[in-house]
Amino acid sequence: MGGIFGTISKKSCVADLFYGTDYNSHLGTRRGGLATYSSEKGFVRSIHNLESSYFRTKFEPTLNKFEGATSGIGVISDTDAQPLIMNSHLGRFAICTVAKIVNKDELTQLLLEKNMHFAEMSSGSTNPTELVALLIIQGKTFREGIENVFHHIKGSCTMMILTEDGIICARDSWGRTPIIIGKKEGAYAASSETTSFPNLDYETAYEVGPGEIVKITADGMEQIRPANKKMQVCSFLWVYYGFPTSTYEGKNVEEARFTNGFNLAKTDDVEVDCCSGIPDSGTGMAMGYAAGKGVPYQRCIAKYTPTWPRSFTPSNQSMRSLVAKMKLIPNKAMLKGKRVLFCDDSIVRGTQLRDNVKVLFDQAGLKECHMRIACPPLVYGCPFINFTSSKSDMELITRRIIEKFEGDANKNLEKYATTGSPEYQKMVGEIANQLGLTSLKFNTIEQLVEAIGLPKCQVCTHCFDGSSAYTLNEFADED
């Protein structure tokens, strides 16, 4: 995934830029970068590897290099090194993106055939942000260039462009990833997360729409391109990677998770002694479930946060498993002899959950382990957002089970994705069996969408039902 933040002020913006970008750290752990502009120094950039440390510890010692800047953009990325600084017929600018470009190789070849060149490489491959920048400079204006990006890429792309006279913010054509504008006296900001705003005294002022392009200065905001009418915002913002205090499309993350759990509890007849969340994203749902069920909410598992980062980021499976094991610590005193219902955001590969469940039974003395999942089973890989490090649909536990049953991992996917069908029930039963669970229940798409509070047509649920495949190649224009 990734998160971006930008700010422009009548005075120094460096502190706001530093802390505002840091508040996006839950969205990525591979690269962090800042770029600023001042009339005295021009553009200044810094990029650090975050795989062995955190954003603040990498950037705090060298913030003085940005001294005097009144505008800047920052990024936390799980992919490429950015921001990049460009010089073109549009002028000098810095750019950062939150993007997944499925046809990256095809577009790279297209630009090479036009005698363009690529200076930045990410792990031996084209840097997606540089690819976006080169598509932009094909236009006669920034609007035309950004629309060129929207028309050419398959996947998604939200971006910020720092120019000498303001920050241009452009949200993905289908609005899959958000960008929100905040303001305070003498300054404007833009962020992937509204969580960046409160402690920096910004008030949420505007939600950039799908395909919309706006420009912010210290004095205000102007619209460069109107928003598209169609939207497919990613439902996993509320399920998993959104921060609890953030709000997108007017819908708060923690409120949606609480409602999700509360409503699920009302349709669940299991008898348990208490409810517990798998930290962190399962916590809000578990609190809602406990309230809806009328059972105590207890912290039966605690996350050791001082040193252990998110588990899905490391590219090596053994390292992911080690991180997952080490960061979650079961509390035997709260587990022994109890029937506990756990809430979690999703089941992707299932390996970490299987190992954790075994520990709960074998070492903590758990009597029964009931698992409730915030979303439906992940049957389809996501072509739009980098929310896991999975490289193949076969890493999904659902696809491996479907292959076991059908002899073909791609057979009858629609039936397995349909809640309540015989194929669905058989698949869920096998997942529960492989993970060693007493019972397993997934939320339905209908309940999830209801908890989010947006119309189904505006929420992307492709990974559950394959419903958004048609938008991969279709540009959502304003008509």
Coordinates of C-alpha atoms in Angstrom, one line a residue, residues 4-457:
I4 CA 1.1 10.4 1.2
F5 CA 1.0 13.8 2.9
G6 CA 1.6 17.3 1.6
T7 CA 1.4 20.8 3.1
I8 CA 1.9 24.4 2.1
S9 CA 2.1 27.3 4.5
K10 CA 2.9 31.0 4.8
K11 CA 5.7 30.0 7.3
S12 CA 7.9 27.0 7.7
C13 CA 6.1 23.7 6.9
V14 CA 8.8 21.3 7.9
A15 CA 7.4 20.2 11.3
D16 CA 3.9 19.6 9.9
L17 CA 5.4 17.7 6.9
F18 CA 7.5 15.5 9.1
Y19 CA 4.7 14.6 11.6
G20 CA 2.0 14.5 9.0
T21 CA 3.9 12.0 6.9
D22 CA 4.8 9.9 10.0
Y23 CA 1.0 9.5 10.7
N24 CA 0.9 7.5 7.4
S25 CA 3.5 5.0 8.7
H26 CA 1.0 2.2 9.2
L27 CA 0.5 2.1 5.4
G28 CA 4.0 1.0 4.5
T29 CA 7.4 0.0 5.9
R30 CA 9.8 -0.2 2.9
R31 CA 10.6 3.4 1.9
G32 CA 10.1 6.8 3.2
G33 CA 10.7 10.1 1.5
L34 CA 10.3 13.9 1.8
A35 CA 10.6 16.7 -0.8
T36 CA 10.3 20.4 -0.1
Y37 CA 10.5 23.7 -2.0
S38 CA 11.7 27.1 -0.9
S39 CA 12.6 30.1 -3.0
E40 CA 16.0 30.1 -1.5
K41 CA 17.0 26.4 -1.8
G42 CA 14.7 25.3 -4.5
F43 CA 13.8 21.6 -4.3
V44 CA 15.3 19.4 -1.6
R45 CA 14.8 15.7 -1.3
S46 CA 15.6 12.9 1.1
I47 CA 14.7 9.1 0.8
H48 CA 15.4 6.4 3.4
N49 CA 15.0 2.7 3.6
L50 CA 12.6 1.9 6.4
E51 CA 12.9 -1.9 6.4
S52 CA 15.1 -2.0 9.5
S53 CA 13.9 1.2 11.2
Y54 CA 11.0 3.7 11.5
F55 CA 10.3 6.9 9.6
R56 CA 10.9 9.2 12.5
T57 CA 14.2 7.7 13.5
K58 CA 15.5 7.9 9.9
F59 CA 14.4 11.5 9.2
E60 CA 14.4 13.3 12.5
P61 CA 18.3 13.8 12.7
T62 CA 18.4 15.5 9.2
L63 CA 15.4 17.7 9.2
N64 CA 17.5 20.8 9.2
K65 CA 18.3 20.2 5.6
F66 CA 14.7 21.3 4.8
E67 CA 15.0 24.5 6.8
G68 CA 13.2 27.4 5.3
A69 CA 10.8 25.3 3.2
T70 CA 7.2 26.5 3.0
S71 CA 5.8 23.6 1.0
G72 CA 6.5 19.9 0.8
I73 CA 5.3 16.4 0.2
G74 CA 6.1 13.1 1.9
V75 CA 5.4 9.5 1.3
I76 CA 5.5 6.2 3.1
S77 CA 5.8 3.4 0.5
D78 CA 5.8 -0.4 0.4
T79 CA 7.2 -0.2 -3.1
D80 CA 9.5 2.2 -4.9
A81 CA 11.8 5.0 -3.7
Q82 CA 10.1 8.4 -3.9
P83 CA 9.4 11.3 -4.1
L84 CA 11.2 12.0 -7.4
I85 CA 12.2 15.4 -8.7
M86 CA 11.7 16.2 -12.3
N87 CA 12.5 19.0 -14.7
S88 CA 10.3 19.3 -17.8
H89 CA 8.4 21.7 -20.1
L90 CA 5.8 21.8 -17.3
G91 CA 8.5 23.2 -15.0
R92 CA 10.3 21.6 -12.1
F93 CA 8.3 19.5 -9.8
A94 CA 8.5 16.7 -7.2
I95 CA 6.0 13.8 -7.3
C96 CA 4.9 10.9 -5.0
T97 CA 2.3 8.3 -5.7
V98 CA 0.2 5.6 -4.1
A99 CA -0.1 3.2 -7.1
K100 CA -0.4 -0.3 -8.4
I101 CA 0.3 -0.4 -12.1
V102 CA -0.5 -3.8 -13.5
N103 CA 0.6 -2.9 -17.1
K104 CA 3.9 -1.3 -15.9
D105 CA 6.1 -3.3 -18.3
E106 CA 3.8 -2.6 -21.3
L107 CA 3.9 1.2 -20.6
T108 CA 7.6 1.1 -20.0
Q109 CA 8.1 -0.3 -23.5
L110 CA 5.7 2.2 -25.0
L111 CA 7.7 5.1 -23.5
L112 CA 11.0 3.7 -24.5
E113 CA 9.8 3.4 -28.1
K114 CA 9.0 7.2 -27.9
N115 CA 12.7 7.8 -27.0
M116 CA 12.0 8.4 -23.3
H117 CA 14.5 7.1 -20.7
F118 CA 14.2 5.9 -17.1
A119 CA 16.8 7.1 -14.6
E120 CA 15.3 5.5 -11.5
M121 CA 15.1 1.7 -11.0
S122 CA 13.4 -0.1 -8.1
S123 CA 14.8 -3.6 -7.5
G124 CA 15.9 -3.8 -11.1
S125 CA 12.5 -2.8 -12.5
T126 CA 10.9 0.4 -13.6
N127 CA 10.1 2.8 -10.7
P128 CA 6.3 3.2 -10.9
T129 CA 6.4 6.8 -9.8
E130 CA 8.9 7.7 -12.5
L131 CA 6.6 6.0 -15.0
V132 CA 3.7 8.1 -13.8
A133 CA 5.9 11.3 -14.1
L134 CA 6.9 10.5 -17.7
L135 CA 3.2 10.0 -18.6
I136 CA 2.4 13.3 -17.0
I137 CA 5.0 15.3 -19.0
Q138 CA 3.4 13.9 -22.2
G139 CA 0.7 16.4 -21.6
K140 CA 0.7 20.1 -22.4
T141 CA -0.6 20.9 -18.9
F142 CA -0.7 19.1 -15.6
R143 CA -4.3 18.3 -16.0
E144 CA -3.8 16.8 -19.5
G145 CA -0.8 14.9 -18.2
I146 CA -2.6 13.4 -15.2
E147 CA -5.5 12.4 -17.4
N148 CA -2.9 10.7 -19.6
V149 CA -2.0 8.6 -16.6
F150 CA -5.6 7.8 -15.9
H151 CA -6.2 6.7 -19.5
H152 CA -3.1 4.5 -19.7
I153 CA -2.6 2.7 -16.5
K154 CA -4.4 -0.5 -15.4
G155 CA -4.7 -0.6 -11.6
S156 CA -4.8 2.6 -9.6
C157 CA -2.8 5.8 -9.0
T158 CA -3.3 8.6 -6.5
M159 CA -0.6 11.3 -6.5
M160 CA 0.7 14.6 -5.2
I161 CA 2.8 16.9 -7.3
L162 CA 4.9 19.7 -5.6
T163 CA 5.4 22.6 -7.9
E164 CA 7.0 26.0 -7.3
D165 CA 3.6 27.6 -6.7
G166 CA 1.5 25.0 -5.0
I167 CA 0.7 21.3 -4.5
I168 CA -1.4 19.4 -7.1
C169 CA -3.4 16.5 -5.6
A170 CA -5.0 13.9 -7.9
R171 CA -7.1 11.0 -6.7
D172 CA -7.2 7.7 -8.5
S173 CA -9.7 7.7 -11.4
W174 CA -12.0 5.2 -9.5
G175 CA -11.2 6.7 -6.1
R176 CA -9.8 3.4 -4.8
T177 CA -7.4 5.2 -2.5
P178 CA -8.4 8.4 -0.7
I179 CA -6.9 11.9 -0.5
I180 CA -8.3 14.4 1.9
I181 CA -7.7 18.2 2.2
G182 CA -7.2 19.9 5.6
K183 CA -6.8 23.5 6.5
K184 CA -5.8 25.8 9.3
E185 CA -4.9 29.5 9.5
G186 CA -2.2 30.2 7.0
A187 CA -1.8 26.6 5.8
Y188 CA -3.4 23.8 3.8
A189 CA -2.6 20.1 3.8
A190 CA -3.5 16.9 1.9
S191 CA -3.2 13.4 3.2
S192 CA -4.2 9.8 2.7
E193 CA -5.3 9.7 6.3
T194 CA -7.3 12.2 8.3
T195 CA -5.4 10.9 11.3
S196 CA -2.6 13.3 10.2
F197 CA -4.8 16.3 10.9
P198 CA -6.0 16.7 14.5
N199 CA -2.6 16.9 16.4
L200 CA -1.3 19.4 13.7
D201 CA -4.5 21.6 14.2
Y202 CA -5.9 21.0 10.7
E203 CA -9.6 20.6 10.2
T204 CA -10.9 18.4 7.4
A205 CA -12.0 20.7 4.7
Y206 CA -12.6 18.6 1.6
E207 CA -12.6 15.1 0.2
V208 CA -11.0 14.8 -3.2
G209 CA -13.3 12.8 -5.5
P210 CA -12.5 10.0 -7.9
G211 CA -10.3 11.4 -10.8
E212 CA -10.6 14.9 -9.3
I213 CA -7.5 17.2 -9.5
V214 CA -7.1 20.1 -7.1
K215 CA -4.3 22.5 -6.3
I216 CA -3.7 23.8 -2.8
T217 CA -1.7 26.9 -1.8
A218 CA -1.3 28.6 1.6
D219 CA -4.4 30.7 0.8
G220 CA -6.8 28.1 -0.5
M221 CA -7.8 25.4 -2.9
E222 CA -8.8 25.4 -6.6
Q223 CA -10.3 22.7 -8.7
I224 CA -8.4 21.8 -11.8
R225 CA -10.5 18.8 -12.9
P226 CA -14.0 17.8 -11.6
A227 CA -14.6 14.5 -9.9
N228 CA -15.9 11.5 -11.8
K229 CA -19.4 10.3 -11.0
K230 CA -18.4 6.6 -10.5
M231 CA -16.4 5.4 -7.5
Q232 CA -15.0 2.1 -6.3
V233 CA -13.3 3.0 -3.0
C234 CA -11.5 0.0 -1.5
S235 CA -13.4 -1.7 1.2
F236 CA -10.2 -2.8 2.9
L237 CA -9.7 0.8 4.1
W238 CA -12.3 0.0 6.8
V239 CA -11.5 -3.7 7.1
Y240 CA -7.8 -3.6 7.6
Y241 CA -5.3 -0.9 6.6
G242 CA -7.1 2.3 7.6
F243 CA -6.1 3.8 11.0
P244 CA -9.0 3.7 13.6
T245 CA -9.2 7.4 13.9
S246 CA -9.3 8.1 10.1
T247 CA -12.5 8.9 8.1
Y248 CA -13.0 8.4 4.4
E249 CA -16.1 9.5 2.5
G250 CA -17.5 10.6 5.8
K251 CA -17.3 7.1 7.2
N252 CA -15.0 6.6 10.3
V253 CA -12.9 3.4 10.4
E254 CA -13.4 2.5 14.0
E255 CA -17.1 3.2 13.8
A256 CA -17.4 0.9 10.8
R257 CA -15.5 -1.9 12.5
F258 CA -17.6 -1.6 15.7
T259 CA -20.8 -1.7 13.7
N260 CA -19.5 -4.7 11.7
G261 CA -18.9 -6.7 14.9
F262 CA -22.1 -5.6 16.5
N263 CA -24.3 -6.6 13.5
L264 CA -22.4 -9.9 13.1
A265 CA -23.1 -10.8 16.8
K266 CA -26.8 -10.3 16.3
T267 CA -26.8 -13.1 13.7
D268 CA -24.5 -15.5 15.6
D269 CA -25.9 -18.1 17.9
V270 CA -22.6 -19.4 19.3
E271 CA -22.1 -19.4 23.1
V272 CA -18.8 -18.1 24.4
D273 CA -17.3 -16.8 27.7
C274 CA -15.7 -13.7 26.2
C275 CA -14.7 -11.9 23.0
S276 CA -11.2 -10.8 22.1
G277 CA -9.7 -9.0 19.1
I278 CA -6.6 -10.0 17.2
P279 CA -4.6 -6.8 17.4
D280 CA -4.8 -4.3 15.9
S281 CA -7.4 -4.3 13.2
G282 CA -9.6 -6.9 14.9
T283 CA -10.0 -4.9 18.1
G284 CA -12.8 -2.5 17.0
M285 CA -14.8 -5.4 15.5
A286 CA -14.4 -7.4 18.7
M287 CA -15.6 -4.5 20.9
G288 CA -18.6 -4.2 18.7
Y289 CA -19.2 -8.0 18.8
A290 CA -19.0 -8.1 22.6
A291 CA -21.5 -5.3 22.8
G292 CA -23.9 -6.9 20.4
K293 CA -23.6 -10.3 22.0
G294 CA -23.6 -9.1 25.6
V295 CA -20.4 -10.9 26.6
P296 CA -17.3 -9.3 28.1
Y297 CA -14.6 -7.9 25.9
Q298 CA -11.2 -9.1 27.2
R299 CA -7.7 -8.7 25.9
C300 CA -6.7 -12.4 25.6
I301 CA -3.9 -11.6 23.2
A302 CA -1.7 -8.5 23.4
K303 CA 0.5 -7.0 20.7
Y304 CA 4.1 -6.2 21.6
T305 CA 4.4 -2.9 19.8
P306 CA 7.8 -1.4 20.8
T307 CA 9.9 -3.4 18.4
W308 CA 7.7 -5.5 16.1
P309 CA 6.3 -4.1 12.9
R310 CA 3.5 -5.4 10.7
S311 CA 3.9 -9.0 9.6
F312 CA 2.7 -8.9 6.0
T313 CA 5.4 -6.5 4.8
P314 CA 8.6 -8.7 4.8
S315 CA 8.9 -10.4 1.4
N316 CA 10.3 -13.6 2.9
Q317 CA 7.6 -15.9 4.2
S318 CA 9.7 -17.3 7.0
M319 CA 10.3 -13.7 8.3
R320 CA 6.6 -12.9 8.0
S321 CA 5.9 -15.9 10.1
L322 CA 8.5 -15.1 12.7
V323 CA 7.3 -11.5 13.0
A324 CA 3.7 -12.7 13.4
K325 CA 4.6 -15.1 16.1
M326 CA 6.8 -12.8 18.1
K327 CA 4.6 -9.7 18.1
L328 CA 1.4 -11.4 19.4
I329 CA 1.6 -12.6 23.0
P330 CA -1.3 -14.8 24.4
N331 CA -2.3 -14.2 28.0
K332 CA -2.7 -17.6 29.6
A333 CA -4.5 -16.2 32.6
M334 CA -7.3 -14.9 30.4
L335 CA -7.5 -18.0 28.1
K336 CA -7.2 -21.1 30.2
G337 CA -10.3 -23.2 30.2
K338 CA -12.4 -20.6 28.4
R339 CA -14.6 -20.5 25.3
V340 CA -13.2 -17.5 23.5
L341 CA -14.4 -15.8 20.3
F342 CA -11.8 -14.0 18.4
C343 CA -12.3 -11.3 15.8
D344 CA -9.9 -10.6 13.0
D345 CA -9.8 -8.6 9.8
S346 CA -9.3 -11.3 7.2
I347 CA -7.7 -14.6 6.4
V348 CA -5.2 -14.4 3.6
R349 CA -2.7 -17.3 3.6
G350 CA -3.9 -18.8 6.9
T351 CA -0.4 -19.9 8.0
Q352 CA 0.0 -17.4 10.8
L353 CA -3.5 -17.9 12.2
R354 CA -3.0 -21.7 12.2
D355 CA 0.2 -21.4 14.2
N356 CA -1.4 -19.0 16.6
V357 CA -4.4 -21.1 17.2
K358 CA -2.2 -24.2 18.0
V359 CA -0.4 -22.1 20.6
L360 CA -3.7 -21.0 22.2
F361 CA -4.8 -24.7 22.6
D362 CA -1.4 -26.3 23.4
Q363 CA 0.2 -23.7 25.6
A364 CA -2.5 -21.4 26.9
G365 CA -5.1 -24.1 27.7
L366 CA -7.9 -22.6 25.6
K367 CA -11.1 -24.7 25.7
E368 CA -12.8 -23.5 22.5
C369 CA -11.6 -21.2 19.7
H370 CA -14.2 -19.5 17.7
M371 CA -13.1 -17.1 14.9
R372 CA -15.2 -14.4 13.3
I373 CA -13.8 -12.5 10.3
A374 CA -14.7 -8.9 9.4
C375 CA -15.0 -9.6 5.6
P376 CA -16.0 -12.4 3.3
P377 CA -13.4 -15.0 2.2
L378 CA -10.7 -13.6 -0.1
V379 CA -11.3 -15.6 -3.3
Y380 CA -9.9 -13.2 -5.9
G381 CA -6.5 -11.5 -5.9
C382 CA -6.6 -7.7 -6.0
P383 CA -5.4 -6.0 -9.2
F384 CA -5.9 -2.5 -7.8
I385 CA -4.2 -2.1 -4.4
N386 CA -1.0 -3.5 -2.9
F387 CA -2.6 -4.5 0.4
T388 CA -0.7 -7.7 0.8
S389 CA 2.7 -9.0 -0.4
S390 CA 1.1 -11.9 -2.2
K391 CA 2.5 -12.5 -5.7
S392 CA 0.0 -15.1 -6.7
D393 CA -3.7 -16.0 -6.1
M394 CA -2.4 -19.4 -5.1
E395 CA -1.1 -17.9 -1.9
L396 CA -4.8 -17.4 -0.8
I397 CA -5.9 -20.3 1.4
T398 CA -9.3 -20.2 -0.5
R399 CA -7.6 -20.9 -3.8
R400 CA -5.6 -23.8 -2.5
I401 CA -8.7 -25.3 -1.0
I402 CA -10.6 -24.9 -4.2
E403 CA -7.8 -26.6 -6.1
K404 CA -8.0 -29.5 -3.6
F405 CA -11.7 -29.8 -4.1
E406 CA -12.0 -29.2 -7.9
G407 CA -8.5 -30.1 -9.2
D408 CA -8.4 -26.5 -10.6
A409 CA -7.9 -23.4 -8.5
N410 CA -9.9 -21.3 -11.0
K411 CA -13.0 -23.5 -11.2
N412 CA -16.4 -22.5 -9.9
L413 CA -15.0 -19.4 -8.2
E414 CA -18.4 -17.7 -8.3
K415 CA -20.0 -20.6 -6.4
Y416 CA -17.3 -20.5 -3.7
A417 CA -17.7 -16.8 -3.4
T418 CA -21.5 -17.0 -2.9
T419 CA -22.3 -16.9 0.9
G420 CA -24.4 -19.9 1.9
S421 CA -23.8 -22.0 -1.2
P422 CA -22.8 -25.7 -0.8
E423 CA -19.4 -24.8 -2.2
Y424 CA -19.0 -21.9 0.2
Q425 CA -20.0 -23.9 3.2
K426 CA -17.6 -26.7 2.2
M427 CA -14.8 -24.3 1.8
V428 CA -15.3 -22.5 5.1
G429 CA -15.5 -25.8 6.9
E430 CA -12.2 -26.9 5.4
I431 CA -10.6 -23.6 6.4
A432 CA -11.8 -24.1 9.9
N433 CA -10.5 -27.7 9.9
Q434 CA -7.0 -26.7 8.5
L435 CA -6.7 -23.9 11.1
G436 CA -7.9 -26.0 14.0
L437 CA -10.8 -23.8 14.9
T438 CA -13.9 -24.8 16.9
S439 CA -16.0 -22.7 14.6
L440 CA -15.4 -20.1 11.8
K441 CA -17.8 -17.5 10.4
F442 CA -17.1 -14.8 7.8
N443 CA -19.0 -11.6 7.5
T444 CA -21.1 -11.2 4.4
I445 CA -20.6 -8.6 1.7
E446 CA -24.0 -7.1 2.6
Q447 CA -23.2 -6.7 6.2
L448 CA -19.7 -5.3 5.5
V449 CA -21.1 -2.7 3.1
E450 CA -23.9 -1.8 5.6
A451 CA -21.3 -1.2 8.3
I452 CA -19.2 1.0 5.9
G453 CA -22.3 3.0 5.1
L454 CA -21.8 3.7 1.4
P455 CA -23.9 2.3 -1.5
K456 CA -22.6 -1.0 -2.8
C457 CA -21.9 0.5 -6.2

